One Martini backbone bead per residue (centre of mass of N, CA, C, O) as a GRO file, in nm:
protein
  564
    1UNK     BB    1   6.996  11.027  11.920
    2UNK     BB    2   7.207  11.257  12.025
    3UNK     BB    3   7.332  11.499  12.169
    4UNK     BB    4   7.202  11.799  12.175
    5UNK     BB    5   7.137  12.103  12.053
    6UNK     BB    6   7.170  12.419  12.215
    7UNK     BB    7   6.969  12.695  12.230
    8UNK     BB    8   7.040  13.063  12.244
    9UNK     BB    9   7.009  13.374  12.339
   10UNK     BB   10   7.206  13.673  12.241
   11UNK     BB   11   7.223  14.012  12.228
   12UNK     BB   12   7.574  14.080  12.181
   13UNK     BB   13   7.710  13.840  12.089
   14UNK     BB   14   7.996  13.692  11.942
   15UNK     BB   15   8.195  13.449  11.710
   16UNK     BB   16   8.444  13.572  11.622
   17UNK     BB   17   8.757  13.462  11.476
   18UNK     BB   18   9.069  13.560  11.547
   19UNK     BB   19   9.276  13.522  11.254
   20UNK     BB   20   9.505  13.373  10.993
   21UNK     BB   21   9.327  13.260  10.786
   22UNK     BB   22   9.204  13.161  10.516
   23UNK     BB   23   8.962  13.238  10.276
   24UNK     BB   24   8.791  12.977  10.301
   25UNK     BB   25   8.665  13.095  10.604
   26UNK     BB   26   8.549  13.386  10.587
   27UNK     BB   27   8.239  13.335  10.559
   28UNK     BB   28   8.206  13.193  10.824
   29UNK     BB   29   8.307  13.421  11.008
   30UNK     BB   30   8.116  13.646  10.910
   31UNK     BB   31   7.853  13.505  10.971
   32UNK     BB   32   7.905  13.463  11.274
   33UNK     BB   33   7.935  13.774  11.341
   34UNK     BB   34   7.648  13.898  11.209
   35UNK     BB   35   7.471  13.697  11.356
   36UNK     BB   36   7.177  13.575  11.514
   37UNK     BB   37   6.983  13.401  11.704
   38UNK     BB   38   6.691  13.180  11.624
   39UNK     BB   39   6.366  13.101  11.772
   40UNK     BB   40   6.082  12.914  11.654
   41UNK     BB   41   5.754  12.839  11.740
   42UNK     BB   42   5.534  12.570  11.618
   43UNK     BB   43   5.327  12.341  11.481
   44UNK     BB   44   5.547  12.255  11.253
   45UNK     BB   45   5.789  12.328  11.449
   46UNK     BB   46   6.137  12.384  11.482
   47UNK     BB   47   6.323  12.675  11.454
   48UNK     BB   48   6.639  12.739  11.278
   49UNK     BB   49   6.913  12.951  11.274
   50UNK     BB   50   7.220  12.874  11.127
   51UNK     BB   51   7.405  13.129  11.146
   52UNK     BB   52   7.343  13.128  11.476
   53UNK     BB   53   7.425  12.903  11.748
   54UNK     BB   54   7.456  12.878  12.073
   55UNK     BB   55   7.661  12.703  12.272
   56UNK     BB   56   7.699  12.570  12.548
   57UNK     BB   57   7.925  12.496  12.805
   58UNK     BB   58   7.882  12.171  12.705
   59UNK     BB   59   7.978  12.118  12.409
   60UNK     BB   60   8.223  11.914  12.463
   61UNK     BB   61   8.175  11.689  12.696
   62UNK     BB   62   8.432  11.738  12.870
   63UNK     BB   63   8.484  11.649  13.209
   64UNK     BB   64   8.630  11.813  13.476
   65UNK     BB   65   8.729  11.719  13.779
   66UNK     BB   66   8.704  11.887  14.070
   67UNK     BB   67   8.820  12.005  14.406
   68UNK     BB   68   8.571  11.943  14.561
   69UNK     BB   69   8.359  11.822  14.754
   70UNK     BB   70   8.271  11.519  14.817
   71UNK     BB   71   8.037  11.299  14.752
   72UNK     BB   72   7.810  11.096  14.828
   73UNK     BB   73   7.710  10.767  14.779
   74UNK     BB   74   7.424  10.806  14.572
   75UNK     BB   75   7.161  10.690  14.443
   76UNK     BB   76   6.932  10.669  14.238
   77UNK     BB   77   6.612  10.636  14.239
   78UNK     BB   78   6.468  10.317  14.256
   79UNK     BB   79   6.233  10.146  14.110
   80UNK     BB   80   5.978   9.961  14.148
   81UNK     BB   81   5.759   9.745  13.999
   82UNK     BB   82   5.514   9.947  14.123
   83UNK     BB   83   5.591  10.194  13.997
   84UNK     BB   84   5.486  10.462  13.867
   85UNK     BB   85   5.502  10.596  13.547
   86UNK     BB   86   5.487  10.913  13.638
   87UNK     BB   87   5.746  10.890  13.791
   88UNK     BB   88   6.014  11.077  13.830
   89UNK     BB   89   6.322  11.145  13.854
   90UNK     BB   90   6.540  11.195  14.154
   91UNK     BB   91   6.796  11.402  14.249
   92UNK     BB   92   6.998  11.462  14.486
   93UNK     BB   93   7.094  11.804  14.605
   94UNK     BB   94   7.273  11.749  14.813
   95UNK     BB   95   7.554  11.926  14.868
   96UNK     BB   96   7.765  12.009  14.650
   97UNK     BB   97   7.850  12.150  14.392
   98UNK     BB   98   7.927  12.113  14.087
   99UNK     BB   99   8.235  11.935  13.987
  100UNK     BB  100   8.280  12.143  13.739
  101UNK     BB  101   8.385  12.302  13.453
  102UNK     BB  102   8.234  12.625  13.415
  103UNK     BB  103   8.195  12.792  13.094
  104UNK     BB  104   8.128  13.068  12.926
  105UNK     BB  105   8.098  13.064  12.545
  106UNK     BB  106   7.955  13.297  12.366
  107UNK     BB  107   8.246  13.353  12.178
  108UNK     BB  108   8.436  13.117  12.127
  109UNK     BB  109   8.642  13.071  12.365
  110UNK     BB  110   8.968  13.058  12.484
  111UNK     BB  111   9.163  13.008  12.723
  112UNK     BB  112   9.354  13.308  12.707
  113UNK     BB  113   9.161  13.396  12.440
  114UNK     BB  114   8.953  13.651  12.369
  115UNK     BB  115   8.951  13.614  12.036
  116UNK     BB  116   8.978  13.294  12.049
  117UNK     BB  117   9.192  13.106  11.820
  118UNK     BB  118   9.435  13.279  11.898
  119UNK     BB  119   9.661  13.095  11.898
  120UNK     BB  120   9.880  12.905  12.105
  121UNK     BB  121   9.920  12.753  12.382
  122UNK     BB  122  10.134  12.724  12.658
  123UNK     BB  123  10.223  12.418  12.809
  124UNK     BB  124  10.503  12.340  12.825
  125UNK     BB  125  10.642  12.095  12.968
  126UNK     BB  126  10.653  11.772  12.954
  127UNK     BB  127  10.558  11.533  13.219
  128UNK     BB  128  10.738  11.266  13.211
  129UNK     BB  129  10.840  11.205  13.506
  130UNK     BB  130  10.571  11.223  13.644
  131UNK     BB  131  10.455  10.979  13.493
  132UNK     BB  132  10.673  10.769  13.566
  133UNK     BB  133  10.625  10.783  13.874
  134UNK     BB  134  10.334  10.686  13.869
  135UNK     BB  135  10.397  10.408  13.756
  136UNK     BB  136  10.588  10.311  13.979
  137UNK     BB  137  10.378  10.333  14.203
  138UNK     BB  138  10.181  10.123  14.074
  139UNK     BB  139  10.389   9.888  14.080
  140UNK     BB  140  10.538   9.875  14.371
  141UNK     BB  141  10.846   9.964  14.320
  142UNK     BB  142  11.209  10.048  14.365
  143UNK     BB  143  11.294   9.867  14.116
  144UNK     BB  144  11.386   9.883  13.780
  145UNK     BB  145  11.289   9.851  13.425
  146UNK     BB  146  11.154  10.053  13.179
  147UNK     BB  147  11.034   9.941  12.852
  148UNK     BB  148  10.970  10.150  12.550
  149UNK     BB  149  10.854  10.137  12.237
  150UNK     BB  150  10.808  10.295  11.960
  151UNK     BB  151  10.705  10.379  11.668
  152UNK     BB  152  10.745  10.272  11.349
  153UNK     BB  153  10.816  10.279  11.038
  154UNK     BB  154  10.574  10.246  10.774
  155UNK     BB  155  10.461  10.019  10.508
  156UNK     BB  156  10.326   9.925  10.247
  157UNK     BB  157  10.273   9.680  10.050
  158UNK     BB  158  10.471   9.724   9.787
  159UNK     BB  159  10.581  10.010   9.914
  160UNK     BB  160  10.700  10.358   9.981
  161UNK     BB  161  10.440  10.385  10.139
  162UNK     BB  162  10.240  10.516  10.420
  163UNK     BB  163  10.112  10.576  10.700
  164UNK     BB  164  10.040  10.774  10.927
  165UNK     BB  165  10.176  10.874  11.202
  166UNK     BB  166  10.134  10.674  11.518
  167UNK     BB  167  10.177  10.694  11.832
  168UNK     BB  168  10.244  10.539  12.108
  169UNK     BB  169  10.081  10.606  12.401
  170UNK     BB  170  10.263  10.487  12.620
  171UNK     BB  171  10.520  10.620  12.526
  172UNK     BB  172  10.424  10.917  12.536
  173UNK     BB  173  10.350  10.939  12.838
  174UNK     BB  174  10.687  10.917  12.920
  175UNK     BB  175  10.799  11.149  12.683
  176UNK     BB  176  10.662  11.343  12.450
  177UNK     BB  177  10.733  11.175  12.179
  178UNK     BB  178  10.664  11.238  11.814
  179UNK     BB  179  10.862  10.992  11.703
  180UNK     BB  180  11.023  10.771  11.521
  181UNK     BB  181  11.226  10.511  11.631
  182UNK     BB  182  11.198  10.489  11.940
  183UNK     BB  183  11.287  10.497  12.297
  184UNK     BB  184  11.244  10.384  12.649
  185UNK     BB  185  11.388  10.450  12.978
  186UNK     BB  186  11.331  10.352  13.336
  187UNK     BB  187  11.498  10.411  13.629
  188UNK     BB  188  11.361  10.380  13.927
  189UNK     BB  189  11.586  10.424  14.143
  190UNK     BB  190  11.716  10.689  13.973
  191UNK     BB  191  11.520  10.858  13.804
  192UNK     BB  192  11.585  10.758  13.487
  193UNK     BB  193  11.501  10.928  13.185
  194UNK     BB  194  11.527  10.789  12.853
  195UNK     BB  195  11.568  10.900  12.526
  196UNK     BB  196  11.565  10.717  12.217
  197UNK     BB  197  11.726  10.803  11.914
  198UNK     BB  198  11.782  10.824  11.593
  199UNK     BB  199  12.041  10.811  11.358
  200UNK     BB  200  12.058  11.042  11.106
  201UNK     BB  201  12.129  11.053  10.792
  202UNK     BB  202  12.186  11.278  10.547
  203UNK     BB  203  12.000  11.147  10.334
  204UNK     BB  204  11.746  11.139  10.511
  205UNK     BB  205  11.738  11.444  10.572
  206UNK     BB  206  11.693  11.532  10.278
  207UNK     BB  207  11.406  11.392  10.254
  208UNK     BB  208  11.279  11.425  10.581
  209UNK     BB  209  11.452  11.551  10.774
  210UNK     BB  210  11.555  11.668  11.072
  211UNK     BB  211  11.559  11.599  11.378
  212UNK     BB  212  11.557  11.672  11.679
  213UNK     BB  213  11.754  11.753  11.915
  214UNK     BB  214  11.837  11.674  12.228
  215UNK     BB  215  11.803  11.964  12.339
  216UNK     BB  216  11.519  12.013  12.232
  217UNK     BB  217  11.381  11.772  12.370
  218UNK     BB  218  11.455  11.867  12.664
  219UNK     BB  219  11.291  12.141  12.634
  220UNK     BB  220  11.001  11.985  12.591
  221UNK     BB  221  11.093  11.760  12.805
  222UNK     BB  222  11.110  11.576  13.113
  223UNK     BB  223  11.427  11.469  13.080
  224UNK     BB  224  11.728  11.331  13.159
  225UNK     BB  225  11.778  11.211  12.859
  226UNK     BB  226  11.937  11.203  12.523
  227UNK     BB  227  11.981  10.930  12.299
  228UNK     BB  228  12.112  10.687  12.098
  229UNK     BB  229  12.023  10.373  11.979
  230UNK     BB  230  12.318  10.265  11.939
  231UNK     BB  231  12.351  10.262  12.275
  232UNK     BB  232  12.135  10.072  12.404
  233UNK     BB  233  12.252   9.783  12.438
  234UNK     BB  234  12.485   9.868  12.629
  235UNK     BB  235  12.311   9.988  12.850
  236UNK     BB  236  12.152   9.732  12.919
  237UNK     BB  237  12.388   9.550  12.995
  238UNK     BB  238  12.495   9.728  13.221
  239UNK     BB  239  12.243   9.732  13.393
  240UNK     BB  240  12.205   9.427  13.439
  241UNK     BB  241  12.486   9.361  13.567
  242UNK     BB  242  12.477   9.594  13.796
  243UNK     BB  243  12.169   9.500  13.915
  244UNK     BB  244  12.246   9.230  13.990
  245UNK     BB  245  12.224   9.033  14.254
  246UNK     BB  246  12.441   8.890  14.433
  247UNK     BB  247  12.557   8.653  14.597
  248UNK     BB  248  12.483   8.513  14.955
  249UNK     BB  249  12.603   8.248  15.000
  250UNK     BB  250  12.396   8.031  15.150
  251UNK     BB  251  12.119   8.165  15.045
  252UNK     BB  252  12.271   8.257  14.757
  253UNK     BB  253  12.441   8.120  14.457
  254UNK     BB  254  12.282   8.318  14.269
  255UNK     BB  255  12.181   8.555  14.084
  256UNK     BB  256  11.964   8.835  14.093
  257UNK     BB  257  11.767   8.949  13.872
  258UNK     BB  258  11.658   9.182  13.665
  259UNK     BB  259  11.379   9.394  13.604
  260UNK     BB  260  11.176   9.414  13.306
  261UNK     BB  261  10.930   9.628  13.194
  262UNK     BB  262  10.661   9.529  12.978
  263UNK     BB  263  10.382   9.517  12.782
  264UNK     BB  264  10.489   9.292  12.571
  265UNK     BB  265  10.649   9.006  12.463
  266UNK     BB  266  10.729   9.156  12.172
  267UNK     BB  267  10.887   9.401  12.359
  268UNK     BB  268  11.190   9.353  12.357
  269UNK     BB  269  11.497   9.422  12.439
  270UNK     BB  270  11.820   9.511  12.294
  271UNK     BB  271  12.070   9.304  12.435
  272UNK     BB  272  12.168   9.057  12.310
  273UNK     BB  273  12.346   8.742  12.299
  274UNK     BB  274  12.594   8.827  12.517
  275UNK     BB  275  12.430   8.800  12.759
  276UNK     BB  276  12.421   8.709  13.060
  277UNK     BB  277  12.295   8.474  13.236
  278UNK     BB  278  12.057   8.560  13.490
  279UNK     BB  279  11.999   8.902  13.455
  280UNK     BB  280  11.691   8.848  13.346
  281UNK     BB  281  11.350   8.978  13.382
  282UNK     BB  282  11.043   8.952  13.219
  283UNK     BB  283  10.761   9.182  13.260
  284UNK     BB  284  10.418   9.154  13.104
  285UNK     BB  285  10.181   9.210  13.348
  286UNK     BB  286  10.217   9.511  13.511
  287UNK     BB  287  10.243   9.770  13.330
  288UNK     BB  288   9.966   9.827  13.204
  289UNK     BB  289   9.796   9.861  13.463
  290UNK     BB  290   9.973  10.094  13.573
  291UNK     BB  291   9.930  10.290  13.331
  292UNK     BB  292   9.626  10.303  13.337
  293UNK     BB  293   9.599  10.420  13.623
  294UNK     BB  294   9.766  10.677  13.561
  295UNK     BB  295   9.586  10.789  13.313
  296UNK     BB  296   9.318  10.862  13.456
  297UNK     BB  297   9.486  11.087  13.594
  298UNK     BB  298   9.533  11.408  13.517
  299UNK     BB  299   9.732  11.641  13.430
  300UNK     BB  300   9.763  11.972  13.370
  301UNK     BB  301   9.865  11.936  13.084
  302UNK     BB  302   9.644  11.749  12.979
  303UNK     BB  303   9.404  11.938  13.032
  304UNK     BB  304   9.504  12.167  12.847
  305UNK     BB  305   9.500  12.000  12.584
  306UNK     BB  306   9.199  11.924  12.593
  307UNK     BB  307   9.089  12.209  12.589
  308UNK     BB  308   9.198  12.283  12.312
  309UNK     BB  309   9.056  12.063  12.153
  310UNK     BB  310   8.771  12.151  12.234
  311UNK     BB  311   8.778  12.440  12.120
  312UNK     BB  312   8.824  12.368  11.825
  313UNK     BB  313   8.582  12.175  11.789
  314UNK     BB  314   8.360  12.373  11.868
  315UNK     BB  315   8.419  12.576  11.640
  316UNK     BB  316   8.370  12.370  11.409
  317UNK     BB  317   8.075  12.317  11.474
  318UNK     BB  318   7.984  12.608  11.426
  319UNK     BB  319   8.073  12.626  11.132
  320UNK     BB  320   7.875  12.415  11.033
  321UNK     BB  321   7.613  12.556  11.123
  322UNK     BB  322   7.647  12.815  10.935
  323UNK     BB  323   7.644  12.605  10.660
  324UNK     BB  324   7.414  12.390  10.650
  325UNK     BB  325   7.198  12.520  10.448
  326UNK     BB  326   7.422  12.473  10.198
  327UNK     BB  327   7.404  12.170  10.234
  328UNK     BB  328   7.374  11.812  10.084
  329UNK     BB  329   7.624  11.649  10.219
  330UNK     BB  330   7.820  11.477  10.434
  331UNK     BB  331   8.106  11.549  10.312
  332UNK     BB  332   8.092  11.857  10.362
  333UNK     BB  333   8.116  11.844  10.668
  334UNK     BB  334   8.383  11.698  10.689
  335UNK     BB  335   8.552  11.903  10.531
  336UNK     BB  336   8.501  12.147  10.715
  337UNK     BB  337   8.595  12.034  10.982
  338UNK     BB  338   8.883  11.960  10.909
  339UNK     BB  339   8.970  12.234  10.788
  340UNK     BB  340   8.920  12.408  11.038
  341UNK     BB  341   9.108  12.272  11.239
  342UNK     BB  342   9.362  12.340  11.067
  343UNK     BB  343   9.337  12.644  10.963
  344UNK     BB  344   9.241  12.766  11.250
  345UNK     BB  345   9.352  12.561  11.491
  346UNK     BB  346   9.607  12.361  11.410
  347UNK     BB  347   9.466  12.073  11.370
  348UNK     BB  348   9.563  11.784  11.203
  349UNK     BB  349   9.421  11.580  11.394
  350UNK     BB  350   9.202  11.326  11.452
  351UNK     BB  351   9.072  11.125  11.708
  352UNK     BB  352   8.860  11.037  11.486
  353UNK     BB  353   8.640  10.953  11.275
  354UNK     BB  354   8.425  11.123  11.109
  355UNK     BB  355   8.074  11.173  11.196
  356UNK     BB  356   7.809  11.174  10.935
  357UNK     BB  357   7.466  11.120  11.019
  358UNK     BB  358   7.197  11.083  10.826
  359UNK     BB  359   6.937  10.989  10.959
  360UNK     BB  360   6.980  10.653  11.005
  361UNK     BB  361   7.292  10.682  11.030
  362UNK     BB  362   7.282  10.797  11.331
  363UNK     BB  363   7.242  10.493  11.459
  364UNK     BB  364   7.543  10.461  11.392
  365UNK     BB  365   7.797  10.507  11.595
  366UNK     BB  366   8.044  10.442  11.354
  367UNK     BB  367   7.983  10.613  11.120
  368UNK     BB  368   8.199  10.684  10.797
  369UNK     BB  369   8.108  10.736  10.500
  370UNK     BB  370   8.005  11.025  10.429
  371UNK     BB  371   7.791  10.997  10.132
  372UNK     BB  372   7.502  11.141  10.179
  373UNK     BB  373   7.211  11.272  10.130
  374UNK     BB  374   6.948  11.491  10.275
  375UNK     BB  375   6.711  11.388  10.144
  376UNK     BB  376   6.442  11.329  10.359
  377UNK     BB  377   6.590  11.447  10.616
  378UNK     BB  378   6.603  11.564  10.958
  379UNK     BB  379   6.892  11.462  11.063
  380UNK     BB  380   7.224  11.522  11.217
  381UNK     BB  381   7.514  11.348  11.311
  382UNK     BB  382   7.789  11.504  11.485
  383UNK     BB  383   8.100  11.321  11.532
  384UNK     BB  384   8.368  11.529  11.651
  385UNK     BB  385   8.739  11.537  11.704
  386UNK     BB  386   9.033  11.663  11.792
  387UNK     BB  387   9.378  11.713  11.825
  388UNK     BB  388   9.616  11.804  12.097
  389UNK     BB  389   9.907  11.688  12.159
  390UNK     BB  390   9.748  11.391  12.136
  391UNK     BB  391   9.486  11.504  12.251
  392UNK     BB  392   9.149  11.457  12.298
  393UNK     BB  393   8.825  11.483  12.149
  394UNK     BB  394   8.446  11.477  12.210
  395UNK     BB  395   8.175  11.556  11.986
  396UNK     BB  396   7.810  11.562  12.001
  397UNK     BB  397   7.556  11.638  11.746
  398UNK     BB  398   7.220  11.745  11.674
  399UNK     BB  399   7.083  11.835  11.353
  400UNK     BB  400   6.876  12.018  11.154
  401UNK     BB  401   6.848  12.026  10.826
  402UNK     BB  402   6.589  12.249  10.780
  403UNK     BB  403   6.531  12.385  11.074
  404UNK     BB  404   6.335  12.128  11.144
  405UNK     BB  405   6.106  11.967  11.362
  406UNK     BB  406   5.914  11.743  11.446
  407UNK     BB  407   5.722  11.648  11.697
  408UNK     BB  408   5.872  11.382  11.741
  409UNK     BB  409   6.161  11.491  11.724
  410UNK     BB  410   6.130  11.695  11.957
  411UNK     BB  411   6.073  11.486  12.179
  412UNK     BB  412   6.335  11.321  12.159
  413UNK     BB  413   6.527  11.553  12.190
  414UNK     BB  414   6.433  11.623  12.482
  415UNK     BB  415   6.516  11.362  12.619
  416UNK     BB  416   6.822  11.380  12.564
  417UNK     BB  417   6.862  11.650  12.704
  418UNK     BB  418   6.776  11.551  12.985
  419UNK     BB  419   6.984  11.333  13.018
  420UNK     BB  420   7.229  11.515  13.003
  421UNK     BB  421   7.166  11.728  13.229
  422UNK     BB  422   7.127  11.531  13.463
  423UNK     BB  423   7.413  11.404  13.453
  424UNK     BB  424   7.582  11.659  13.485
  425UNK     BB  425   7.454  11.725  13.772
  426UNK     BB  426   7.614  11.458  13.904
  427UNK     BB  427   7.899  11.561  13.875
  428UNK     BB  428   8.130  11.420  14.115
  429UNK     BB  429   8.318  11.336  14.350
  430UNK     BB  430   8.230  10.988  14.440
  431UNK     BB  431   8.062  10.919  14.197
  432UNK     BB  432   7.932  10.676  14.034
  433UNK     BB  433   7.907  10.647  13.698
  434UNK     BB  434   7.663  10.440  13.682
  435UNK     BB  435   7.453  10.642  13.792
  436UNK     BB  436   7.429  10.797  13.528
  437UNK     BB  437   7.320  10.568  13.362
  438UNK     BB  438   7.063  10.527  13.530
  439UNK     BB  439   6.949  10.812  13.495
  440UNK     BB  440   6.924  10.802  13.189
  441UNK     BB  441   6.727  10.567  13.188
  442UNK     BB  442   6.497  10.699  13.351
  443UNK     BB  443   6.447  10.932  13.156
  444UNK     BB  444   6.384  10.757  12.912
  445UNK     BB  445   6.142  10.608  13.026
  446UNK     BB  446   5.962  10.850  13.078
  447UNK     BB  447   5.956  10.949  12.783
  448UNK     BB  448   5.845  10.684  12.649
  449UNK     BB  449   5.587  10.671  12.816
  450UNK     BB  450   5.472  10.950  12.737
  451UNK     BB  451   5.470  10.868  12.417
  452UNK     BB  452   5.386  10.544  12.402
  453UNK     BB  453   5.624  10.344  12.332
  454UNK     BB  454   5.585  10.260  12.620
  455UNK     BB  455   5.454  10.007  12.847
  456UNK     BB  456   5.380  10.051  13.178
  457UNK     BB  457   5.581  10.043  13.433
  458UNK     BB  458   5.863  10.176  13.539
  459UNK     BB  459   5.974   9.931  13.699
  460UNK     BB  460   5.933   9.711  13.481
  461UNK     BB  461   6.105   9.838  13.260
  462UNK     BB  462   6.365   9.852  13.422
  463UNK     BB  463   6.392   9.547  13.503
  464UNK     BB  464   6.393   9.441  13.192
  465UNK     BB  465   6.577   9.637  12.999
  466UNK     BB  466   6.427   9.769  12.746
  467UNK     BB  467   6.590  10.043  12.692
  468UNK     BB  468   6.832   9.908  12.535
  469UNK     BB  469   6.694   9.937  12.251
  470UNK     BB  470   6.749  10.269  12.264
  471UNK     BB  471   7.015  10.237  12.480
  472UNK     BB  472   7.299  10.037  12.381
  473UNK     BB  473   7.507  10.222  12.546
  474UNK     BB  474   7.731  10.388  12.686
  475UNK     BB  475   7.751  10.707  12.819
  476UNK     BB  476   8.079  10.690  12.846
  477UNK     BB  477   8.423  10.823  12.879
  478UNK     BB  478   8.737  10.850  12.861
  479UNK     BB  479   8.984  11.117  12.812
  480UNK     BB  480   9.294  11.142  12.604
  481UNK     BB  481   9.517  10.987  12.416
  482UNK     BB  482   9.244  10.859  12.391
  483UNK     BB  483   8.921  10.880  12.325
  484UNK     BB  484   8.913  10.585  12.445
  485UNK     BB  485   9.018  10.563  12.733
  486UNK     BB  486   9.146  10.452  12.996
  487UNK     BB  487   9.017  10.294  13.323
  488UNK     BB  488   9.172  10.082  13.454
  489UNK     BB  489   9.082   9.843  13.697
  490UNK     BB  490   8.819   9.983  13.636
  491UNK     BB  491   8.491  10.049  13.544
  492UNK     BB  492   8.237  10.262  13.468
  493UNK     BB  493   7.989  10.038  13.429
  494UNK     BB  494   8.084   9.755  13.429
  495UNK     BB  495   8.124   9.507  13.630
  496UNK     BB  496   8.256   9.266  13.785
  497UNK     BB  497   8.202   8.981  13.573
  498UNK     BB  498   8.120   9.134  13.317
  499UNK     BB  499   8.070   9.050  13.002
  500UNK     BB  500   8.154   9.146  12.712
  501UNK     BB  501   8.089   9.185  12.408
  502UNK     BB  502   8.152   9.032  12.139
  503UNK     BB  503   8.428   9.196  11.966
  504UNK     BB  504   8.489   9.469  12.162
  505UNK     BB  505   8.760   9.390  12.358
  506UNK     BB  506   8.947   9.245  12.134
  507UNK     BB  507   9.281   9.201  11.999
  508UNK     BB  508   9.502   9.087  11.791
  509UNK     BB  509   9.815   8.968  11.830
  510UNK     BB  510  10.106   8.851  11.840
  511UNK     BB  511  10.062   8.516  11.793
  512UNK     BB  512   9.744   8.545  11.892
  513UNK     BB  513   9.751   8.748  12.111
  514UNK     BB  514   9.545   8.899  12.322
  515UNK     BB  515   9.436   9.238  12.316
  516UNK     BB  516   9.335   9.502  12.479
  517UNK     BB  517   9.126   9.740  12.422
  518UNK     BB  518   9.118  10.051  12.530
  519UNK     BB  519   8.800  10.117  12.422
  520UNK     BB  520   8.607   9.897  12.564
  521UNK     BB  521   8.512  10.108  12.744
  522UNK     BB  522   8.205  10.256  12.781
  523UNK     BB  523   8.054  10.338  12.495
  524UNK     BB  524   8.144  10.045  12.375
  525UNK     BB  525   7.949   9.931  12.557
  526UNK     BB  526   7.724   9.676  12.532
  527UNK     BB  527   7.386   9.722  12.624
  528UNK     BB  528   7.188   9.490  12.726
  529UNK     BB  529   6.903   9.385  12.865
  530UNK     BB  530   7.051   9.198  13.065
  531UNK     BB  531   7.246   9.413  13.174
  532UNK     BB  532   7.030   9.611  13.266
  533UNK     BB  533   6.895   9.419  13.467
  534UNK     BB  534   7.151   9.382  13.637
  535UNK     BB  535   7.181   9.679  13.718
  536UNK     BB  536   6.913   9.692  13.863
  537UNK     BB  537   6.980   9.483  14.081
  538UNK     BB  538   7.233   9.623  14.188
  539UNK     BB  539   7.094   9.891  14.275
  540UNK     BB  540   6.928   9.729  14.508
  541UNK     BB  541   7.177   9.523  14.640
  542UNK     BB  542   7.448   9.654  14.616
  543UNK     BB  543   7.703   9.736  14.795
  544UNK     BB  544   7.896   9.960  14.890
  545UNK     BB  545   8.143  10.045  14.636
  546UNK     BB  546   8.107   9.880  14.383
  547UNK     BB  547   8.269   9.653  14.267
  548UNK     BB  548   8.437   9.743  13.955
  549UNK     BB  549   8.327  10.034  13.984
  550UNK     BB  550   8.368  10.367  13.903
  551UNK     BB  551   8.468  10.649  14.061
  552UNK     BB  552   8.490  10.973  14.068
  553UNK     BB  553   8.776  11.191  14.016
  554UNK     BB  554   9.014  11.398  14.051
  555UNK     BB  555   9.124  11.444  13.704
  556UNK     BB  556   8.913  11.349  13.543
  557UNK     BB  557   8.802  11.271  13.197
  558UNK     BB  558   8.467  11.292  13.077
  559UNK     BB  559   8.179  11.174  12.923
  560UNK     BB  560   7.837  11.277  12.805
  561UNK     BB  561   7.647  11.033  12.586
  562UNK     BB  562   7.357  11.030  12.508
  563UNK     BB  563   7.100  10.819  12.343
  564UNK     BB  564   6.821  10.734  12.075
   0.00000   0.00000   0.00000
């Protein structure tokens, strides 16, 4: 089971979404508006009225760390091997209140829109230069040129068709431009950020439409200038020759070349073959770590975009819930979720493939076949979130197929709910994220011991890492331009020197060069029993500040996604 759906009564709230959507969703909206939630308990199981169940304020589970007083770095109490099995975990409550943004959304409201998903919020100009300056600061240099190519138009082999356009996230981070065949340069010394766009011929515009003009692009994003890519090679040659430090007599008899920072060796700038030798040094080692570190702390624009994505996705989850009793197959849920995000929320893209896993399919973290019937199955895991302005959301909920859970299902459901709520209660600046992972593990151990699924003492089970068989993944991850966003120079959960599971962390690049997958950290970290045992030892012996593991900071956006 993944993070559970939490039901609550509300005497007079409704969740009707005022919008101009098509009639396709009218019955969903009217059902949601007219019904109230109902929960009935009995010996036969837990009853849910699917017509309306209000999701609590953490339905989106993307948590923005707010600027309250930072907490001291204090571990969850770690049991010794002799610790009694009955002793439950206890999180110290001293210190500031939980530093997360908590909003009651009893009527499925979006911040700034009392009527629900009515209209799209105005995010303002994309903070391109703010982001570029952050990257330059992380590079630790006062001059040099950052060069980033955007994604090019692609076609399938032997076809004039191609995949949907997906912009390179590093490029978008410093431009805010979601258009193909572009490039970006940032002159660090001059604070000059230029977006380079293709010059589209009239025939291309006839077929595919004209791209935005330079003036429109500058009105949308904080760019120094927008120019055409036909001028880029000449600009680069001029920059390199004018910025190469000349010889200085006896101490240096040859020019000192300019440094161009690039992400990967195969992304070289188009300088041409006639460029004078010795004027260029390509650095492909420092830019990606600097950009990763910059992306960890979100700007106010980024947080607003993620909020909007969360709001749309949360409303789509509710729409599924109101129709669930009428559905018989996983694909129906996927169709409704995708359609709702687009027709009602205006979100065309999903942040990742929709996961609708009924029965045992829900135990596969990234199951996406979504084409099996619900017959004979008790639960459905719906893991889905849309994008807004390229920024992701990520929401996971477990729903009862027939409105009822067995006694065993109800017990496991409750364990996961406690894991989630306990970890959310620990979120505040200064707390190492891996402490949340440990707390989730301790809650899981207590629950499994209570059910008789595990035997022995709490401390022995914890030290052996046995719970990893039931909770084999990381608790959560950063969210941003990627759903499994970058984590910077440190990781959320696994410490420095801990090797990730084979096959999860690297992707082959051009020429066989391995590139690190952005989403390798966080939930995709495979937590083996050996790793869990190592974390247990570290929790008892490693001195703070736990080198290599990340503490939460103001401006991070993270998920809390326990499962069992």
